[in-house]
Amino acid sequence: MSVGENRILNGAKTFGAQVTSLIHPLSIAFIFVFWLFLHPHELQEFFAAPTKMSLIFACLLGTTLSLILICQAKANRKALSFLAIGMFCEIFIDVTNKETTHLGAENLISAIYYYTLITSLVAGSINLVAYIKEGRNTKDLISVKDMHYAWFFMSFAILHSCLKTYTMYLTPNPAYVAAIVHAYPVWIMLFNNFNHQKEYTKIKPQYILLLLISIIGLIFLGGHHH
Amino acid sequence: MQNYWWILAIILSLLTSSYVYVNQFIKVKGSHLMVYRGLGTAVVLLPFAFFFAPIHSVAFYALCIA
């Protein structure tokens, strides 16, 4: 998790945000395939209904394509190879998040709690070590301004992790959740457009339409089959 | 509830966008943010560990640590 976050952060600094914007959309289809690869019985179910599988795959690709076009994400080969590790980490995070809900199904509330606690502890520790290794001053970590807002980020992290883990438990495939969650930049862009903020970016309505059709398609086709 | 995963996914998406939107104004450094989100969250959650029964699967903990 921490390796993935670092890759995205450093990638954005080195290659620009347009490059890192590719990671989330591109990971969606890979999450879908990786999950099926780990659960062959679900793959067999899909092969038994090829039309449904094709439509779901089309919706996932539609989401990926629309997100790339809306966020104007692009990258050269050098940047992509650098970010491949970050993308792999994103895939691994979502797939293992769902897998832990299966392993901890005996007590789902405890599983959600321990998942949030352990992943936070490990990711935070590794990020702290990386921070110190980069020669940065640890006193900066407790700056008054940043500490003032720390409660907001901690509350968000707890709420986000608990809600995401429960959603992962409910969804048939983690890629469906990833497809919807990774659309978050679009809501910010639409909000900025609506309020005519400085970051105003013109979004082609046909891209929004493609995104909405793909997401609605996933919701209807996804259904539930534990 | 099992068929309504998408409602929670939409809430998650909106929650993430509000978080990113707010950070556009607060502008906390990314490296600080990752430490707060990680260690800060763990410190807040750790005292409640006594209230939650442990999970008996070793693989569960292995995947969490990975």
mmCIF file of C-alpha atoms in Angstrom:
data_model
loop_
_atom_site.group_PDB
_atom_site.id
_atom_site.type_symbol
_atom_site.label_atom_id
_atom_site.label_comp_id
_atom_site.label_asym_id
_atom_site.label_seq_id
_atom_site.Cartn_x
_atom_site.Cartn_y
_atom_site.Cartn_z
ATOM 1 C CA MET A 1 0.000 0.000 0.000
ATOM 2 C CA SER A 2 2.777 2.394 1.005
ATOM 3 C CA VAL A 3 4.855 1.438 -2.051
ATOM 4 C CA GLY A 4 1.865 2.202 -4.281
ATOM 5 C CA GLU A 5 1.192 5.557 -2.595
ATOM 6 C CA ASN A 6 4.860 6.517 -2.873
ATOM 7 C CA ARG A 7 4.949 5.557 -6.536
ATOM 8 C CA ILE A 8 1.885 7.681 -7.301
ATOM 9 C CA LEU A 9 3.250 10.637 -5.317
ATOM 10 C CA ASN A 10 6.763 10.448 -6.820
ATOM 11 C CA GLY A 11 5.349 9.731 -10.270
ATOM 12 C CA ALA A 12 3.217 12.870 -10.090
ATOM 13 C CA LYS A 13 6.303 14.904 -9.131
ATOM 14 C CA THR A 14 8.520 13.385 -11.855
ATOM 15 C CA PHE A 15 6.145 12.941 -14.771
ATOM 16 C CA GLY A 16 3.124 15.122 -13.894
ATOM 17 C CA ALA A 17 -0.443 14.432 -12.766
ATOM 18 C CA GLN A 18 -1.572 13.452 -16.281
ATOM 19 C CA VAL A 19 0.615 10.373 -15.992
ATOM 20 C CA THR A 20 -0.468 9.277 -12.512
ATOM 21 C CA SER A 21 -4.116 9.801 -13.561
ATOM 22 C CA LEU A 22 -3.653 6.724 -15.741
ATOM 23 C CA ILE A 23 -2.972 4.353 -12.850
ATOM 24 C CA HIS A 24 -6.496 4.048 -11.458
ATOM 25 C CA PRO A 25 -8.415 3.722 -14.766
ATOM 26 C CA LEU A 26 -5.949 1.187 -16.165
ATOM 27 C CA SER A 27 -6.039 -0.914 -13.013
ATOM 28 C CA ILE A 28 -9.827 -1.556 -13.253
ATOM 29 C CA ALA A 29 -9.780 -4.280 -15.936
ATOM 30 C CA PHE A 30 -6.687 -5.889 -14.395
ATOM 31 C CA ILE A 31 -8.440 -6.130 -11.000
ATOM 32 C CA PHE A 32 -11.364 -7.880 -12.719
ATOM 33 C CA VAL A 33 -9.113 -10.400 -14.476
ATOM 34 C CA PHE A 34 -6.834 -10.938 -11.460
ATOM 35 C CA TRP A 35 -9.808 -11.691 -9.182
ATOM 36 C CA LEU A 36 -11.217 -14.218 -11.665
ATOM 37 C CA PHE A 37 -7.765 -15.770 -12.033
ATOM 38 C CA LEU A 38 -7.668 -16.319 -8.252
ATOM 39 C CA HIS A 39 -11.256 -17.682 -8.208
ATOM 40 C CA PRO A 40 -11.577 -20.061 -11.180
ATOM 41 C CA HIS A 41 -15.115 -21.152 -10.175
ATOM 42 C CA GLU A 42 -16.294 -17.562 -10.789
ATOM 43 C CA LEU A 43 -14.515 -17.612 -14.150
ATOM 44 C CA GLN A 44 -16.432 -20.767 -15.066
ATOM 45 C CA GLU A 45 -19.690 -18.993 -14.152
ATOM 46 C CA PHE A 46 -18.755 -16.190 -16.524
ATOM 47 C CA PHE A 47 -17.854 -18.620 -19.324
ATOM 48 C CA ALA A 48 -21.287 -20.175 -18.887
ATOM 49 C CA ALA A 49 -22.792 -16.760 -19.666
ATOM 50 C CA PRO A 50 -20.505 -15.274 -22.374
ATOM 51 C CA THR A 51 -22.893 -12.443 -23.288
ATOM 52 C CA LYS A 52 -22.979 -11.207 -19.698
ATOM 53 C CA MET A 53 -19.195 -11.470 -19.426
ATOM 54 C CA SER A 54 -18.700 -9.517 -22.663
ATOM 55 C CA LEU A 55 -21.082 -6.785 -21.504
ATOM 56 C CA ILE A 56 -19.383 -6.498 -18.099
ATOM 57 C CA PHE A 57 -15.984 -6.295 -19.771
ATOM 58 C CA ALA A 58 -17.319 -3.644 -22.179
ATOM 59 C CA CYS A 59 -18.611 -1.618 -19.197
ATOM 60 C CA LEU A 60 -15.242 -1.883 -17.427
ATOM 61 C CA LEU A 61 -13.408 -0.770 -20.575
ATOM 62 C CA GLY A 62 -15.982 2.015 -21.071
ATOM 63 C CA THR A 63 -15.274 3.272 -17.541
ATOM 64 C CA THR A 64 -11.511 3.090 -18.119
ATOM 65 C CA LEU A 65 -11.702 4.882 -21.476
ATOM 66 C CA SER A 66 -14.041 7.634 -20.267
ATOM 67 C CA LEU A 67 -11.898 8.301 -17.161
ATOM 68 C CA ILE A 68 -8.736 8.541 -19.302
ATOM 69 C CA LEU A 69 -10.457 10.927 -21.748
ATOM 70 C CA ILE A 70 -12.066 13.071 -19.026
ATOM 71 C CA CYS A 71 -8.894 13.350 -16.934
ATOM 72 C CA GLN A 72 -6.823 13.834 -20.132
ATOM 73 C CA ALA A 73 -4.402 11.235 -18.797
ATOM 74 C CA LYS A 74 -1.428 10.358 -20.986
ATOM 75 C CA ALA A 75 2.065 8.968 -20.610
ATOM 76 C CA ASN A 76 5.156 7.989 -22.544
ATOM 77 C CA ARG A 77 6.666 4.516 -22.358
ATOM 78 C CA LYS A 78 9.275 5.554 -19.757
ATOM 79 C CA ALA A 79 6.650 6.932 -17.377
ATOM 80 C CA LEU A 80 4.393 3.914 -17.833
ATOM 81 C CA SER A 81 7.136 1.462 -16.948
ATOM 82 C CA PHE A 82 7.877 3.517 -13.803
ATOM 83 C CA LEU A 83 4.216 3.545 -12.831
ATOM 84 C CA ALA A 84 3.607 -0.122 -13.622
ATOM 85 C CA ILE A 85 4.694 -0.971 -10.071
ATOM 86 C CA GLY A 86 2.269 1.620 -8.673
ATOM 87 C CA MET A 87 -0.521 0.118 -10.779
ATOM 88 C CA PHE A 88 0.323 -3.408 -9.655
ATOM 89 C CA CYS A 89 0.138 -2.197 -6.028
ATOM 90 C CA GLU A 90 -3.318 -0.685 -6.657
ATOM 91 C CA ILE A 91 -4.510 -3.996 -8.134
ATOM 92 C CA PHE A 92 -3.005 -5.916 -5.217
ATOM 93 C CA ILE A 93 -4.618 -3.595 -2.621
ATOM 94 C CA ASP A 94 -8.162 -3.987 -4.000
ATOM 95 C CA VAL A 95 -7.921 -7.745 -4.571
ATOM 96 C CA THR A 96 -6.409 -8.441 -1.125
ATOM 97 C CA ASN A 97 -8.943 -6.101 0.512
ATOM 98 C CA LYS A 98 -11.774 -8.297 -0.787
ATOM 99 C CA GLU A 99 -9.864 -11.493 -0.042
ATOM 100 C CA THR A 100 -9.442 -10.479 3.626
ATOM 101 C CA THR A 101 -13.224 -10.105 3.968
ATOM 102 C CA HIS A 102 -13.571 -13.745 2.905
ATOM 103 C CA LEU A 103 -10.830 -14.884 5.300
ATOM 104 C CA GLY A 104 -12.342 -12.869 8.156
ATOM 105 C CA ALA A 105 -15.987 -13.669 7.359
ATOM 106 C CA GLU A 106 -16.305 -15.497 10.740
ATOM 107 C CA ASN A 107 -16.491 -12.030 12.348
ATOM 108 C CA LEU A 108 -16.844 -9.347 9.703
ATOM 109 C CA ILE A 109 -16.825 -6.380 12.123
ATOM 110 C CA SER A 110 -13.528 -7.582 13.630
ATOM 111 C CA ALA A 111 -12.106 -8.218 10.144
ATOM 112 C CA ILE A 112 -12.938 -4.651 9.086
ATOM 113 C CA TYR A 113 -11.375 -3.276 12.292
ATOM 114 C CA TYR A 114 -8.165 -5.325 12.059
ATOM 115 C CA TYR A 115 -7.783 -4.692 8.332
ATOM 116 C CA THR A 116 -7.961 -0.921 8.932
ATOM 117 C CA LEU A 117 -5.634 -1.087 11.943
ATOM 118 C CA ILE A 118 -2.945 -3.334 10.452
ATOM 119 C CA THR A 119 -2.812 -1.750 6.984
ATOM 120 C CA SER A 120 -2.624 1.740 8.558
ATOM 121 C CA LEU A 121 0.108 0.673 10.967
ATOM 122 C CA VAL A 122 2.241 -1.008 8.295
ATOM 123 C CA ALA A 123 1.744 1.681 5.624
ATOM 124 C CA GLY A 124 2.324 4.499 8.146
ATOM 125 C CA SER A 125 5.499 2.892 9.519
ATOM 126 C CA ILE A 126 6.976 2.293 6.057
ATOM 127 C CA ASN A 127 6.114 5.826 4.986
ATOM 128 C CA LEU A 128 7.742 7.198 8.162
ATOM 129 C CA VAL A 129 10.925 5.192 7.497
ATOM 130 C CA ALA A 130 10.953 6.441 3.871
ATOM 131 C CA TYR A 131 10.439 9.991 5.145
ATOM 132 C CA ILE A 132 13.408 9.722 7.535
ATOM 133 C CA LYS A 133 15.601 7.972 4.925
ATOM 134 C CA GLU A 134 15.026 10.880 2.537
ATOM 135 C CA GLY A 135 16.780 13.012 5.148
ATOM 136 C CA ARG A 136 13.708 15.079 6.014
ATOM 137 C CA ASN A 137 13.273 16.653 9.414
ATOM 138 C CA THR A 138 10.774 14.710 11.553
ATOM 139 C CA LYS A 139 9.978 17.917 13.450
ATOM 140 C CA ASP A 140 8.207 19.120 10.285
ATOM 141 C CA LEU A 141 5.724 16.278 10.751
ATOM 142 C CA ILE A 142 4.309 17.949 13.829
ATOM 143 C CA SER A 143 3.941 21.427 12.354
ATOM 144 C CA VAL A 144 1.045 23.313 13.935
ATOM 145 C CA LYS A 145 -0.695 23.908 10.598
ATOM 146 C CA ASP A 146 -0.589 20.254 9.500
ATOM 147 C CA MET A 147 -1.497 18.888 12.937
ATOM 148 C CA HIS A 148 -4.515 21.186 12.944
ATOM 149 C CA TYR A 149 -5.886 19.232 9.972
ATOM 150 C CA ALA A 150 -4.530 15.797 10.926
ATOM 151 C CA TRP A 151 -7.849 14.855 12.586
ATOM 152 C CA PHE A 152 -9.599 15.345 9.239
ATOM 153 C CA PHE A 153 -7.272 12.952 7.399
ATOM 154 C CA MET A 154 -7.401 10.378 10.179
ATOM 155 C CA SER A 155 -11.222 10.473 10.324
ATOM 156 C CA PHE A 156 -11.360 10.152 6.553
ATOM 157 C CA ALA A 157 -8.889 7.232 6.556
ATOM 158 C CA ILE A 158 -10.888 5.311 9.184
ATOM 159 C CA LEU A 159 -14.273 5.954 7.532
ATOM 160 C CA HIS A 160 -12.912 5.239 4.037
ATOM 161 C CA SER A 161 -11.156 1.999 5.005
ATOM 162 C CA CYS A 162 -14.138 0.627 6.992
ATOM 163 C CA LEU A 163 -16.654 1.533 4.277
ATOM 164 C CA LYS A 164 -14.437 0.235 1.476
ATOM 165 C CA THR A 165 -13.778 -3.078 3.212
ATOM 166 C CA TYR A 166 -17.518 -3.609 3.805
ATOM 167 C CA THR A 167 -18.275 -2.687 0.177
ATOM 168 C CA MET A 168 -15.596 -5.118 -0.977
ATOM 169 C CA TYR A 169 -17.271 -7.834 1.113
ATOM 170 C CA LEU A 170 -20.607 -7.191 -0.608
ATOM 171 C CA THR A 171 -19.437 -6.824 -4.206
ATOM 172 C CA PRO A 172 -19.081 -9.908 -6.429
ATOM 173 C CA ASN A 173 -15.852 -8.561 -7.978
ATOM 174 C CA PRO A 174 -13.555 -5.818 -6.554
ATOM 175 C CA ALA A 175 -13.219 -4.257 -10.024
ATOM 176 C CA TYR A 176 -16.853 -3.044 -9.861
ATOM 177 C CA VAL A 177 -16.112 -1.038 -6.709
ATOM 178 C CA ALA A 178 -12.818 0.238 -8.187
ATOM 179 C CA ALA A 179 -14.627 1.405 -11.351
ATOM 180 C CA ILE A 180 -17.072 3.526 -9.342
ATOM 181 C CA VAL A 181 -14.614 4.791 -6.692
ATOM 182 C CA HIS A 182 -11.942 5.747 -9.259
ATOM 183 C CA ALA A 183 -14.442 8.089 -10.929
ATOM 184 C CA TYR A 184 -13.868 10.540 -8.046
ATOM 185 C CA PRO A 185 -11.808 13.073 -10.099
ATOM 186 C CA VAL A 186 -14.821 13.473 -12.401
ATOM 187 C CA TRP A 187 -17.082 14.585 -9.536
ATOM 188 C CA ILE A 188 -14.440 17.193 -8.521
ATOM 189 C CA MET A 189 -14.147 18.439 -12.098
ATOM 190 C CA LEU A 190 -17.927 18.667 -12.446
ATOM 191 C CA PHE A 191 -18.148 20.499 -9.104
ATOM 192 C CA ASN A 192 -15.405 22.926 -10.217
ATOM 193 C CA ASN A 193 -17.196 23.473 -13.536
ATOM 194 C CA PHE A 194 -20.485 24.086 -11.753
ATOM 195 C CA ASN A 195 -18.865 26.690 -9.480
ATOM 196 C CA HIS A 196 -16.589 28.108 -12.235
ATOM 197 C CA GLN A 197 -13.503 27.537 -10.093
ATOM 198 C CA LYS A 198 -9.954 28.377 -11.235
ATOM 199 C CA GLU A 199 -9.393 24.708 -12.115
ATOM 200 C CA TYR A 200 -12.282 24.917 -14.602
ATOM 201 C CA THR A 201 -11.823 22.218 -17.260
ATOM 202 C CA LYS A 202 -14.246 21.766 -20.114
ATOM 203 C CA ILE A 203 -15.539 18.182 -20.117
ATOM 204 C CA LYS A 204 -17.139 16.781 -23.242
ATOM 205 C CA PRO A 205 -20.676 15.595 -22.360
ATOM 206 C CA GLN A 206 -20.268 12.447 -24.476
ATOM 207 C CA TYR A 207 -17.446 11.303 -22.153
ATOM 208 C CA ILE A 208 -19.649 11.824 -19.100
ATOM 209 C CA LEU A 209 -22.415 9.907 -20.870
ATOM 210 C CA LEU A 210 -20.036 7.020 -21.615
ATOM 211 C CA LEU A 211 -18.929 6.962 -17.964
ATOM 212 C CA LEU A 212 -22.504 6.976 -16.633
ATOM 213 C CA ILE A 213 -23.700 4.287 -19.068
ATOM 214 C CA SER A 214 -20.684 2.105 -18.162
ATOM 215 C CA ILE A 215 -21.224 2.514 -14.403
ATOM 216 C CA ILE A 216 -24.990 1.917 -14.631
ATOM 217 C CA GLY A 217 -24.280 -1.131 -16.817
ATOM 218 C CA LEU A 218 -21.886 -2.500 -14.195
ATOM 219 C CA ILE A 219 -24.457 -1.975 -11.429
ATOM 220 C CA PHE A 220 -27.168 -3.858 -13.358
ATOM 221 C CA LEU A 221 -24.901 -6.618 -14.668
ATOM 222 C CA GLY A 222 -22.800 -6.960 -11.505
ATOM 223 C CA GLY A 223 -25.607 -8.223 -9.309
ATOM 224 C CA HIS A 224 -24.484 -10.577 -6.584
ATOM 225 C CA HIS A 225 -23.150 -14.101 -6.654
ATOM 226 C CA HIS A 226 -21.090 -14.953 -3.559
ATOM 227 C CA MET B 1 -27.942 -5.440 1.581
ATOM 228 C CA GLN B 2 -25.716 -7.637 -0.610
ATOM 229 C CA ASN B 3 -27.241 -6.294 -3.818
ATOM 230 C CA TYR B 4 -26.640 -2.687 -2.791
ATOM 231 C CA TRP B 5 -22.823 -2.648 -2.845
ATOM 232 C CA TRP B 6 -23.039 0.016 -5.557
ATOM 233 C CA ILE B 7 -24.697 2.527 -3.214
ATOM 234 C CA LEU B 8 -21.748 2.197 -0.827
ATOM 235 C CA ALA B 9 -19.328 2.428 -3.793
ATOM 236 C CA ILE B 10 -20.943 5.700 -4.901
ATOM 237 C CA ILE B 11 -20.721 7.039 -1.311
ATOM 238 C CA LEU B 12 -17.029 6.005 -1.267
ATOM 239 C CA SER B 13 -16.406 7.780 -4.560
ATOM 240 C CA LEU B 14 -18.062 10.990 -3.302
ATOM 241 C CA LEU B 15 -16.206 10.705 0.020
ATOM 242 C CA THR B 16 -12.862 10.384 -1.819
ATOM 243 C CA SER B 17 -13.656 13.352 -4.054
ATOM 244 C CA SER B 18 -14.575 15.526 -1.039
ATOM 245 C CA TYR B 19 -11.297 14.518 0.648
ATOM 246 C CA VAL B 20 -9.214 15.393 -2.430
ATOM 247 C CA TYR B 21 -11.226 18.598 -2.919
ATOM 248 C CA VAL B 22 -10.650 19.731 0.681
ATOM 249 C CA ASN B 23 -6.912 18.957 0.417
ATOM 250 C CA GLN B 24 -6.718 21.280 -2.607
ATOM 251 C CA PHE B 25 -7.286 24.119 -0.139
ATOM 252 C CA ILE B 26 -5.487 22.762 2.952
ATOM 253 C CA LYS B 27 -2.468 21.700 0.841
ATOM 254 C CA VAL B 28 -0.878 19.363 3.381
ATOM 255 C CA LYS B 29 2.324 17.827 1.947
ATOM 256 C CA GLY B 30 1.771 14.372 0.452
ATOM 257 C CA SER B 31 4.574 12.816 2.500
ATOM 258 C CA HIS B 32 3.042 14.194 5.750
ATOM 259 C CA LEU B 33 -0.401 13.080 4.678
ATOM 260 C CA MET B 34 0.685 9.474 4.245
ATOM 261 C CA VAL B 35 2.221 9.369 7.724
ATOM 262 C CA TYR B 36 -0.885 10.933 9.336
ATOM 263 C CA ARG B 37 -3.233 8.622 7.471
ATOM 264 C CA GLY B 38 -1.166 5.622 8.458
ATOM 265 C CA LEU B 39 0.364 6.013 11.897
ATOM 266 C CA GLY B 40 -2.195 8.573 13.133
ATOM 267 C CA THR B 41 -5.064 6.245 12.245
ATOM 268 C CA ALA B 42 -3.325 3.273 13.871
ATOM 269 C CA VAL B 43 -2.738 5.225 17.110
ATOM 270 C CA VAL B 44 -6.414 6.228 17.245
ATOM 271 C CA LEU B 45 -7.642 2.672 16.551
ATOM 272 C CA LEU B 46 -5.184 0.684 18.687
ATOM 273 C CA PRO B 47 -6.876 1.255 22.116
ATOM 274 C CA PHE B 48 -10.096 -0.329 20.770
ATOM 275 C CA ALA B 49 -8.365 -3.639 19.959
ATOM 276 C CA PHE B 50 -9.710 -5.159 23.221
ATOM 277 C CA PHE B 51 -13.276 -4.819 21.948
ATOM 278 C CA PHE B 52 -12.748 -6.884 18.792
ATOM 279 C CA ALA B 53 -12.304 -10.645 18.735
ATOM 280 C CA PRO B 54 -9.177 -11.740 16.852
ATOM 281 C CA ILE B 55 -9.508 -13.370 13.440
ATOM 282 C CA HIS B 56 -8.265 -16.958 13.497
ATOM 283 C CA SER B 57 -6.920 -17.084 9.947
ATOM 284 C CA VAL B 58 -3.156 -16.500 9.697
ATOM 285 C CA ALA B 59 -3.586 -15.736 5.981
ATOM 286 C CA PHE B 60 -5.840 -12.811 6.956
ATOM 287 C CA TYR B 61 -3.019 -11.140 8.905
ATOM 288 C CA ALA B 62 -0.452 -12.008 6.221
ATOM 289 C CA LEU B 63 -2.552 -10.268 3.555
ATOM 290 C CA CYS B 64 -3.157 -7.235 5.799
ATOM 291 C CA ILE B 65 0.594 -6.853 6.420
ATOM 292 C CA ALA B 66 1.409 -7.351 2.718
#
